[in-house]
Amino acid sequence: MTLISLLGVCKQYDYKVVLKGVDFSISKGEKIAIVGKNGSGKSTLLKIISKEIEIDSGEYIFQNNIKILSLPQNIVFDPLKTVREVCEDSLYELKIAHKKLESINFRLAKSEIVGSEVLEEQGRLIAFIEEHNAWDLGNKVAEILQRFDLENIADHLANTLSGGEQKRLALAGMLLKSADIFILDEPTNHLDVQSVEFLEEMIRILKCSVVFISHDRYFIESLAHRIVEIDEGILRNFEGGYGNYLQKKGEILHQLAKEQEYLLKLLKTEEEWLQKGVQARRKRNEGRKARIMQMRQTAKDNPSIIRKMRLELEREKKHFNQIEGKNSKKMLFECEGLSKKIGNKILISSLNLRVLQKDKIAIVGKNGSGKSTLLKIFLGEINQDSGIIKRGEVKIGYFDQYRKMLDEDKDLLETFCPNGGDHIEVNGKNMHVYGYLKNFLFPKEFLDKKIALMSGGEKNRVALALLFAKKYDCLILDEPTNDLDIATINILEEYLCNFEGAILFVSHDRYFVDKVADKLLVFNGNGACEETYMDYSQYLDIQKELQEYEFMQTEVEKKQPTQKNKIITKLSYKESMELESLPIEIEKLEKIVKILESELSDNQIYQVKGIVQIASDLENAKKELESKIERYFLLEEKQQGLKR
């Protein structure tokens, strides 16, 4: 059933046409992802659907009594409400349903004679509560607070929360409500991976329709039944997830190239006719001449359109899995026993880490686990509590998610040319400022636009362009993909993958991490950190399997606790800590090997994952396990020798 239809809808702001006679519909239960560049009209389309703005022309057709709930990017809460109260208020309709059902059940318990309409109402109420899994409202609130990492601040006033916390609260409150259509604008911003995965679970089981904008391509692939792309005011529909969208775009590009080839052949024939002389070009053939002029213009325009599409598609499809050789790498940072806590909370405990030239390290983990704290230690903004950090001669470029490096009173030209002129030096090469900025999707008319008047995504593009204009040995990036559209993320990925220095970055964008990082530093909580060379998506899959495995093994005899050794003064502190942590790491790797070996013998699993991939993962895990065991025995023998 179609809930909403837009027919021939047009919308423009001043002289900018955003939507050009577009058709769009939403069916019951459909999950639709809206994609396109910043400023292409994605948010405008959402506001039209939710009736926040009027259309200029066309038709808006909708079912009667349809309920639409929208999650805006700018969120405002009642200043007197706590986090828990905001969530409880979201259950208003369910509370009413419970009261009505209690009233009916009370009448029936008294053997009161009621009409069929009362029994029908009872059935509707039961179905409504069942649909929302809401028999225990208190438990429902507690679960969503816990899953969105809000339980520890449940009694704080909602308007005192940080931007990220407010976004999570708004999502939590929205998901507790009922509606026919949910509208979500960048719902994964400010969420850690665990919260994103919970959001995916919640949206997947919703029976209502969901229309969302997101730059998280795994999120889109996981949820979207259909992708709608907005480009130059035109809507294109692609059935299926993100992988299918890329494939279909490739087919469109191929068809456009074929049409261009045919057009050029036809134009050549017509041009020959035009050259035949006056007799052939009499007035009655003026129409044919006009068509030739139109064909010339189309032939001139098409190559640039096709080239633009091909470039965007190549950026999107390209996987930078081939890591360049890393010989002759110099040391940029080395940490030994690095520790840091804030108040009583341990963020980093005895971290040992080396950062070499060309390393691309993604720092991942839950919000508040210490990721940004580690970046600040590397930058020298804060000091560690204990341990050593050695810095080589390293020039650092830093991008922070709050864009503190931008002066909002300056326009774009002043930002890049503070001393006047219109040329800048980019990695030792003199360039016109627009020639450089168009690589970051800025049109020429933006040169005199104030930074303060730009959107969050545009400001991030300015900050990234400033960063990449200079030469650095190491880039430190804190949530660089926030507020960026997919086209800009593709450009960012290309710059980072071709960057010759080291990169340390924090991100929750799984697709982005998979494409850029060659190593993960995982913050597991309570100060514990783990290094791995797995892809991030692969690491998350393994962690899920480990949790399932541990749950299934609860009846297995527990491992005997290892007897603590006496402190050996001649064994260094670093070696003692390593010896203590190795059994845990070895046990975890043994479980991973066992899981992968079982997958290799499971026909259903290896047909999905691919036998080559599983075998490769198994080989890597075994190598890492062998290395850890060898190191453990080496330290154990050393300690025993010292005891003697």
mmCIF file with all atom_site columns, C-alpha atoms in Angstrom, residues 328-490:
data_model
loop_
_atom_site.group_PDB
_atom_site.id
_atom_site.type_symbol
_atom_site.label_atom_id
_atom_site.label_alt_id
_atom_site.label_comp_id
_atom_site.label_asym_id
_atom_site.label_entity_id
_atom_site.label_seq_id
_atom_site.pdbx_PDB_ins_code
_atom_site.Cartn_x
_atom_site.Cartn_y
_atom_site.Cartn_z
_atom_site.occupancy
_atom_site.B_iso_or_equiv
_atom_site.pdbx_formal_charge
_atom_site.auth_seq_id
_atom_site.auth_comp_id
_atom_site.auth_asym_id
_atom_site.auth_atom_id
_atom_site.pdbx_PDB_model_num
ATOM 1   C CA . SER A 1 328 ? 62.838 1.829  5.416  1.00 0.00 ? 328 SER A CA 1
ATOM 2   C CA . LYS A 1 329 ? 60.064 3.153  7.670  1.00 0.00 ? 329 LYS A CA 1
ATOM 3   C CA . LYS A 1 330 ? 61.011 5.601  10.368 1.00 0.00 ? 330 LYS A CA 1
ATOM 4   C CA . MET A 1 331 ? 59.637 5.618  13.889 1.00 0.00 ? 331 MET A CA 1
ATOM 5   C CA . LEU A 1 332 ? 57.177 8.466  14.556 1.00 0.00 ? 332 LEU A CA 1
ATOM 6   C CA . PHE A 1 333 ? 55.846 7.506  18.005 1.00 0.00 ? 333 PHE A CA 1
ATOM 7   C CA . GLU A 1 334 ? 56.633 4.828  20.558 1.00 0.00 ? 334 GLU A CA 1
ATOM 8   C CA . CYS A 1 335 ? 54.642 4.252  23.754 1.00 0.00 ? 335 CYS A CA 1
ATOM 9   C CA . GLU A 1 336 ? 55.815 2.099  26.645 1.00 0.00 ? 336 GLU A CA 1
ATOM 10  C CA . GLY A 1 337 ? 53.490 1.371  29.563 1.00 0.00 ? 337 GLY A CA 1
ATOM 11  C CA . LEU A 1 338 ? 51.338 4.425  28.741 1.00 0.00 ? 338 LEU A CA 1
ATOM 12  C CA . SER A 1 339 ? 48.511 4.955  31.258 1.00 0.00 ? 339 SER A CA 1
ATOM 13  C CA . LYS A 1 340 ? 45.866 7.633  31.762 1.00 0.00 ? 340 LYS A CA 1
ATOM 14  C CA . LYS A 1 341 ? 42.799 7.974  33.936 1.00 0.00 ? 341 LYS A CA 1
ATOM 15  C CA . ILE A 1 342 ? 40.284 10.758 34.484 1.00 0.00 ? 342 ILE A CA 1
ATOM 16  C CA . GLY A 1 343 ? 38.912 10.811 38.015 1.00 0.00 ? 343 GLY A CA 1
ATOM 17  C CA . ASN A 1 344 ? 38.502 7.163  38.960 1.00 0.00 ? 344 ASN A CA 1
ATOM 18  C CA . LYS A 1 345 ? 37.954 6.003  35.382 1.00 0.00 ? 345 LYS A CA 1
ATOM 19  C CA . ILE A 1 346 ? 40.896 4.192  33.767 1.00 0.00 ? 346 ILE A CA 1
ATOM 20  C CA . LEU A 1 347 ? 41.003 5.091  30.069 1.00 0.00 ? 347 LEU A CA 1
ATOM 21  C CA . ILE A 1 348 ? 44.414 3.730  29.043 1.00 0.00 ? 348 ILE A CA 1
ATOM 22  C CA . SER A 1 349 ? 46.358 1.078  30.946 1.00 0.00 ? 349 SER A CA 1
ATOM 23  C CA . SER A 1 350 ? 49.976 0.105  30.155 1.00 0.00 ? 350 SER A CA 1
ATOM 24  C CA . LEU A 1 351 ? 49.678 0.692  26.403 1.00 0.00 ? 351 LEU A CA 1
ATOM 25  C CA . ASN A 1 352 ? 52.653 -0.386 24.288 1.00 0.00 ? 352 ASN A CA 1
ATOM 26  C CA . LEU A 1 353 ? 52.423 0.923  20.719 1.00 0.00 ? 353 LEU A CA 1
ATOM 27  C CA . ARG A 1 354 ? 54.734 1.854  17.860 1.00 0.00 ? 354 ARG A CA 1
ATOM 28  C CA . VAL A 1 355 ? 53.642 4.141  15.031 1.00 0.00 ? 355 VAL A CA 1
ATOM 29  C CA . LEU A 1 356 ? 55.791 3.927  11.915 1.00 0.00 ? 356 LEU A CA 1
ATOM 30  C CA . GLN A 1 357 ? 55.862 5.907  8.692  1.00 0.00 ? 357 GLN A CA 1
ATOM 31  C CA . LYS A 1 358 ? 52.987 4.804  6.401  1.00 0.00 ? 358 LYS A CA 1
ATOM 32  C CA . ASP A 1 359 ? 51.054 3.110  9.248  1.00 0.00 ? 359 ASP A CA 1
ATOM 33  C CA . LYS A 1 360 ? 47.307 3.693  8.936  1.00 0.00 ? 360 LYS A CA 1
ATOM 34  C CA . ILE A 1 361 ? 45.828 2.946  12.352 1.00 0.00 ? 361 ILE A CA 1
ATOM 35  C CA . ALA A 1 362 ? 42.112 3.202  13.158 1.00 0.00 ? 362 ALA A CA 1
ATOM 36  C CA . ILE A 1 363 ? 41.338 3.713  16.846 1.00 0.00 ? 363 ILE A CA 1
ATOM 37  C CA . VAL A 1 364 ? 37.954 2.146  17.551 1.00 0.00 ? 364 VAL A CA 1
ATOM 38  C CA . GLY A 1 365 ? 35.794 1.380  20.559 1.00 0.00 ? 365 GLY A CA 1
ATOM 39  C CA . LYS A 1 366 ? 32.822 2.634  22.533 1.00 0.00 ? 366 LYS A CA 1
ATOM 40  C CA . ASN A 1 367 ? 32.169 6.321  23.177 1.00 0.00 ? 367 ASN A CA 1
ATOM 41  C CA . GLY A 1 368 ? 34.032 7.468  26.289 1.00 0.00 ? 368 GLY A CA 1
ATOM 42  C CA . SER A 1 369 ? 36.527 4.585  26.195 1.00 0.00 ? 369 SER A CA 1
ATOM 43  C CA . GLY A 1 370 ? 39.578 6.856  25.771 1.00 0.00 ? 370 GLY A CA 1
ATOM 44  C CA . LYS A 1 371 ? 40.114 7.103  22.003 1.00 0.00 ? 371 LYS A CA 1
ATOM 45  C CA . SER A 1 372 ? 40.168 10.910 21.760 1.00 0.00 ? 372 SER A CA 1
ATOM 46  C CA . THR A 1 373 ? 42.242 11.044 24.963 1.00 0.00 ? 373 THR A CA 1
ATOM 47  C CA . LEU A 1 374 ? 44.978 9.018  23.252 1.00 0.00 ? 374 LEU A CA 1
ATOM 48  C CA . LEU A 1 375 ? 44.947 11.398 20.275 1.00 0.00 ? 375 LEU A CA 1
ATOM 49  C CA . LYS A 1 376 ? 45.373 14.355 22.652 1.00 0.00 ? 376 LYS A CA 1
ATOM 50  C CA . ILE A 1 377 ? 48.359 12.644 24.299 1.00 0.00 ? 377 ILE A CA 1
ATOM 51  C CA . PHE A 1 378 ? 49.985 12.155 20.882 1.00 0.00 ? 378 PHE A CA 1
ATOM 52  C CA . LEU A 1 379 ? 49.306 15.826 20.108 1.00 0.00 ? 379 LEU A CA 1
ATOM 53  C CA . GLY A 1 380 ? 50.835 16.911 23.425 1.00 0.00 ? 380 GLY A CA 1
ATOM 54  C CA . GLU A 1 381 ? 47.589 18.605 24.531 1.00 0.00 ? 381 GLU A CA 1
ATOM 55  C CA . ILE A 1 382 ? 47.455 16.495 27.705 1.00 0.00 ? 382 ILE A CA 1
ATOM 56  C CA . ASN A 1 383 ? 50.032 14.373 29.544 1.00 0.00 ? 383 ASN A CA 1
ATOM 57  C CA . GLN A 1 384 ? 49.916 10.697 30.410 1.00 0.00 ? 384 GLN A CA 1
ATOM 58  C CA . ASP A 1 385 ? 49.807 9.722  34.097 1.00 0.00 ? 385 ASP A CA 1
ATOM 59  C CA . SER A 1 386 ? 52.609 7.185  33.707 1.00 0.00 ? 386 SER A CA 1
ATOM 60  C CA . GLY A 1 387 ? 54.673 5.462  31.064 1.00 0.00 ? 387 GLY A CA 1
ATOM 61  C CA . ILE A 1 388 ? 56.840 6.854  28.288 1.00 0.00 ? 388 ILE A CA 1
ATOM 62  C CA . ILE A 1 389 ? 55.988 8.340  24.906 1.00 0.00 ? 389 ILE A CA 1
ATOM 63  C CA . LYS A 1 390 ? 58.831 8.966  22.464 1.00 0.00 ? 390 LYS A CA 1
ATOM 64  C CA . ARG A 1 391 ? 58.267 11.288 19.523 1.00 0.00 ? 391 ARG A CA 1
ATOM 65  C CA . GLY A 1 392 ? 60.444 11.395 16.439 1.00 0.00 ? 392 GLY A CA 1
ATOM 66  C CA . GLU A 1 393 ? 60.900 14.526 14.340 1.00 0.00 ? 393 GLU A CA 1
ATOM 67  C CA . VAL A 1 394 ? 57.320 14.525 13.164 1.00 0.00 ? 394 VAL A CA 1
ATOM 68  C CA . LYS A 1 395 ? 55.143 17.256 11.669 1.00 0.00 ? 395 LYS A CA 1
ATOM 69  C CA . ILE A 1 396 ? 51.519 16.569 12.624 1.00 0.00 ? 396 ILE A CA 1
ATOM 70  C CA . GLY A 1 397 ? 48.351 17.652 10.829 1.00 0.00 ? 397 GLY A CA 1
ATOM 71  C CA . TYR A 1 398 ? 45.264 17.545 13.054 1.00 0.00 ? 398 TYR A CA 1
ATOM 72  C CA . PHE A 1 399 ? 41.549 17.444 12.233 1.00 0.00 ? 399 PHE A CA 1
ATOM 73  C CA . ASP A 1 400 ? 39.100 17.641 15.123 1.00 0.00 ? 400 ASP A CA 1
ATOM 74  C CA . GLN A 1 401 ? 35.369 17.010 14.837 1.00 0.00 ? 401 GLN A CA 1
ATOM 75  C CA . TYR A 1 402 ? 34.557 20.468 16.255 1.00 0.00 ? 402 TYR A CA 1
ATOM 76  C CA . ARG A 1 403 ? 36.495 22.347 13.499 1.00 0.00 ? 403 ARG A CA 1
ATOM 77  C CA . LYS A 1 404 ? 38.364 24.623 15.955 1.00 0.00 ? 404 LYS A CA 1
ATOM 78  C CA . MET A 1 405 ? 40.903 25.452 13.242 1.00 0.00 ? 405 MET A CA 1
ATOM 79  C CA . LEU A 1 406 ? 38.352 27.524 11.263 1.00 0.00 ? 406 LEU A CA 1
ATOM 80  C CA . ASP A 1 407 ? 37.769 31.279 11.660 1.00 0.00 ? 407 ASP A CA 1
ATOM 81  C CA . GLU A 1 408 ? 34.048 31.695 11.021 1.00 0.00 ? 408 GLU A CA 1
ATOM 82  C CA . ASP A 1 409 ? 34.388 35.431 10.307 1.00 0.00 ? 409 ASP A CA 1
ATOM 83  C CA . LYS A 1 410 ? 36.499 34.790 7.198  1.00 0.00 ? 410 LYS A CA 1
ATOM 84  C CA . ASP A 1 411 ? 35.249 33.817 3.768  1.00 0.00 ? 411 ASP A CA 1
ATOM 85  C CA . LEU A 1 412 ? 36.618 30.838 1.847  1.00 0.00 ? 412 LEU A CA 1
ATOM 86  C CA . LEU A 1 413 ? 39.194 32.844 -0.129 1.00 0.00 ? 413 LEU A CA 1
ATOM 87  C CA . GLU A 1 414 ? 40.521 34.598 3.018  1.00 0.00 ? 414 GLU A CA 1
ATOM 88  C CA . THR A 1 415 ? 40.779 31.234 4.785  1.00 0.00 ? 415 THR A CA 1
ATOM 89  C CA . PHE A 1 416 ? 43.150 29.859 2.154  1.00 0.00 ? 416 PHE A CA 1
ATOM 90  C CA . CYS A 1 417 ? 44.850 33.135 1.168  1.00 0.00 ? 417 CYS A CA 1
ATOM 91  C CA . PRO A 1 418 ? 45.068 35.131 4.449  1.00 0.00 ? 418 PRO A CA 1
ATOM 92  C CA . ASN A 1 419 ? 47.727 37.448 2.979  1.00 0.00 ? 419 ASN A CA 1
ATOM 93  C CA . GLY A 1 420 ? 45.715 38.273 -0.143 1.00 0.00 ? 420 GLY A CA 1
ATOM 94  C CA . GLY A 1 421 ? 45.937 36.987 -3.694 1.00 0.00 ? 421 GLY A CA 1
ATOM 95  C CA . ASP A 1 422 ? 44.229 33.948 -5.137 1.00 0.00 ? 422 ASP A CA 1
ATOM 96  C CA . HIS A 1 423 ? 47.011 31.341 -5.218 1.00 0.00 ? 423 HIS A CA 1
ATOM 97  C CA . ILE A 1 424 ? 48.085 28.844 -2.569 1.00 0.00 ? 424 ILE A CA 1
ATOM 98  C CA . GLU A 1 425 ? 50.941 26.409 -2.172 1.00 0.00 ? 425 GLU A CA 1
ATOM 99  C CA . VAL A 1 426 ? 49.802 22.786 -2.102 1.00 0.00 ? 426 VAL A CA 1
ATOM 100 C CA . ASN A 1 427 ? 52.592 20.393 -1.106 1.00 0.00 ? 427 ASN A CA 1
ATOM 101 C CA . GLY A 1 428 ? 55.199 22.668 -2.677 1.00 0.00 ? 428 GLY A CA 1
ATOM 102 C CA . LYS A 1 429 ? 53.166 23.345 -5.841 1.00 0.00 ? 429 LYS A CA 1
ATOM 103 C CA . ASN A 1 430 ? 51.632 26.777 -6.575 1.00 0.00 ? 430 ASN A CA 1
ATOM 104 C CA . MET A 1 431 ? 47.925 26.487 -7.464 1.00 0.00 ? 431 MET A CA 1
ATOM 105 C CA . HIS A 1 432 ? 44.949 28.771 -8.020 1.00 0.00 ? 432 HIS A CA 1
ATOM 106 C CA . VAL A 1 433 ? 42.754 28.479 -4.939 1.00 0.00 ? 433 VAL A CA 1
ATOM 107 C CA . TYR A 1 434 ? 39.669 27.489 -6.950 1.00 0.00 ? 434 TYR A CA 1
ATOM 108 C CA . GLY A 1 435 ? 41.667 24.915 -8.909 1.00 0.00 ? 435 GLY A CA 1
ATOM 109 C CA . TYR A 1 436 ? 42.422 23.272 -5.577 1.00 0.00 ? 436 TYR A CA 1
ATOM 110 C CA . LEU A 1 437 ? 39.024 23.715 -3.900 1.00 0.00 ? 437 LEU A CA 1
ATOM 111 C CA . LYS A 1 438 ? 37.033 22.202 -6.757 1.00 0.00 ? 438 LYS A CA 1
ATOM 112 C CA . ASN A 1 439 ? 38.688 18.889 -5.776 1.00 0.00 ? 439 ASN A CA 1
ATOM 113 C CA . PHE A 1 440 ? 36.643 19.220 -2.584 1.00 0.00 ? 440 PHE A CA 1
ATOM 114 C CA . LEU A 1 441 ? 33.397 19.885 -4.511 1.00 0.00 ? 441 LEU A CA 1
ATOM 115 C CA . PHE A 1 442 ? 33.281 23.661 -3.891 1.00 0.00 ? 442 PHE A CA 1
ATOM 116 C CA . PRO A 1 443 ? 31.730 25.719 -6.723 1.00 0.00 ? 443 PRO A CA 1
ATOM 117 C CA . LYS A 1 444 ? 33.386 29.007 -7.706 1.00 0.00 ? 444 LYS A CA 1
ATOM 118 C CA . GLU A 1 445 ? 30.631 31.117 -6.117 1.00 0.00 ? 445 GLU A CA 1
ATOM 119 C CA . PHE A 1 446 ? 31.649 29.785 -2.673 1.00 0.00 ? 446 PHE A CA 1
ATOM 120 C CA . LEU A 1 447 ? 34.945 31.721 -2.708 1.00 0.00 ? 447 LEU A CA 1
ATOM 121 C CA . ASP A 1 448 ? 33.359 34.791 -1.069 1.00 0.00 ? 448 ASP A CA 1
ATOM 122 C CA . LYS A 1 449 ? 31.027 32.829 1.216  1.00 0.00 ? 449 LYS A CA 1
ATOM 123 C CA . LYS A 1 450 ? 31.585 33.253 4.974  1.00 0.00 ? 450 LYS A CA 1
ATOM 124 C CA . ILE A 1 451 ? 32.549 30.111 6.882  1.00 0.00 ? 451 ILE A CA 1
ATOM 125 C CA . ALA A 1 452 ? 29.823 30.921 9.438  1.00 0.00 ? 452 ALA A CA 1
ATOM 126 C CA . LEU A 1 453 ? 27.142 30.594 6.728  1.00 0.00 ? 453 LEU A CA 1
ATOM 127 C CA . MET A 1 454 ? 28.239 27.126 5.627  1.00 0.00 ? 454 MET A CA 1
ATOM 128 C CA . SER A 1 455 ? 26.652 23.842 6.645  1.00 0.00 ? 455 SER A CA 1
ATOM 129 C CA . GLY A 1 456 ? 28.438 21.393 8.943  1.00 0.00 ? 456 GLY A CA 1
ATOM 130 C CA . GLY A 1 457 ? 29.445 19.231 5.989  1.00 0.00 ? 457 GLY A CA 1
ATOM 131 C CA . GLU A 1 458 ? 30.794 22.218 4.039  1.00 0.00 ? 458 GLU A CA 1
ATOM 132 C CA . LYS A 1 459 ? 32.844 23.356 7.060  1.00 0.00 ? 459 LYS A CA 1
ATOM 133 C CA . ASN A 1 460 ? 34.320 19.870 7.339  1.00 0.00 ? 460 ASN A CA 1
ATOM 134 C CA . ARG A 1 461 ? 35.300 20.007 3.665  1.00 0.00 ? 461 ARG A CA 1
ATOM 135 C CA . VAL A 1 462 ? 37.048 23.358 4.282  1.00 0.00 ? 462 VAL A CA 1
ATOM 136 C CA . ALA A 1 463 ? 38.931 21.882 7.251  1.00 0.00 ? 463 ALA A CA 1
ATOM 137 C CA . LEU A 1 464 ? 39.995 18.849 5.217  1.00 0.00 ? 464 LEU A CA 1
ATOM 138 C CA . ALA A 1 465 ? 41.102 21.014 2.282  1.00 0.00 ? 465 ALA A CA 1
ATOM 139 C CA . LEU A 1 466 ? 43.246 23.096 4.682  1.00 0.00 ? 466 LEU A CA 1
ATOM 140 C CA . LEU A 1 467 ? 44.738 19.917 6.101  1.00 0.00 ? 467 LEU A CA 1
ATOM 141 C CA . PHE A 1 468 ? 45.663 18.384 2.747  1.00 0.00 ? 468 PHE A CA 1
ATOM 142 C CA . ALA A 1 469 ? 47.166 21.615 1.389  1.00 0.00 ? 469 ALA A CA 1
ATOM 143 C CA . LYS A 1 470 ? 50.183 21.211 3.667  1.00 0.00 ? 470 LYS A CA 1
ATOM 144 C CA . LYS A 1 471 ? 52.823 18.504 3.944  1.00 0.00 ? 471 LYS A CA 1
ATOM 145 C CA . TYR A 1 472 ? 52.793 16.403 7.115  1.00 0.00 ? 472 TYR A CA 1
ATOM 146 C CA . ASP A 1 473 ? 54.526 13.278 8.388  1.00 0.00 ? 473 ASP A CA 1
ATOM 147 C CA . CYS A 1 474 ? 51.461 12.205 10.347 1.00 0.00 ? 474 CYS A CA 1
ATOM 148 C CA . LEU A 1 475 ? 47.736 12.985 10.231 1.00 0.00 ? 475 LEU A CA 1
ATOM 149 C CA . ILE A 1 476 ? 45.628 12.738 13.383 1.00 0.00 ? 476 ILE A CA 1
ATOM 150 C CA . LEU A 1 477 ? 41.900 12.750 12.632 1.00 0.00 ? 477 LEU A CA 1
ATOM 151 C CA . ASP A 1 478 ? 39.012 12.715 15.121 1.00 0.00 ? 478 ASP A CA 1
ATOM 152 C CA . GLU A 1 479 ? 35.751 11.557 13.478 1.00 0.00 ? 479 GLU A CA 1
ATOM 153 C CA . PRO A 1 480 ? 36.611 12.980 10.019 1.00 0.00 ? 480 PRO A CA 1
ATOM 154 C CA . THR A 1 481 ? 33.484 11.602 8.271  1.00 0.00 ? 481 THR A CA 1
ATOM 155 C CA . ASN A 1 482 ? 30.906 13.313 10.512 1.00 0.00 ? 482 ASN A CA 1
ATOM 156 C CA . ASP A 1 483 ? 28.520 15.525 8.475  1.00 0.00 ? 483 ASP A CA 1
ATOM 157 C CA . LEU A 1 484 ? 30.164 14.539 5.162  1.00 0.00 ? 484 LEU A CA 1
ATOM 158 C CA . ASP A 1 485 ? 28.181 13.197 2.223  1.00 0.00 ? 485 ASP A CA 1
ATOM 159 C CA . ILE A 1 486 ? 29.292 10.001 0.499  1.00 0.00 ? 486 ILE A CA 1
ATOM 160 C CA . ALA A 1 487 ? 30.913 11.809 -2.452 1.00 0.00 ? 487 ALA A CA 1
ATOM 161 C CA . THR A 1 488 ? 33.134 13.805 -0.066 1.00 0.00 ? 488 THR A CA 1
ATOM 162 C CA . ILE A 1 489 ? 33.967 10.702 1.980  1.00 0.00 ? 489 ILE A CA 1
ATOM 163 C CA . ASN A 1 490 ? 35.124 9.039  -1.247 1.00 0.00 ? 490 ASN A CA 1
#
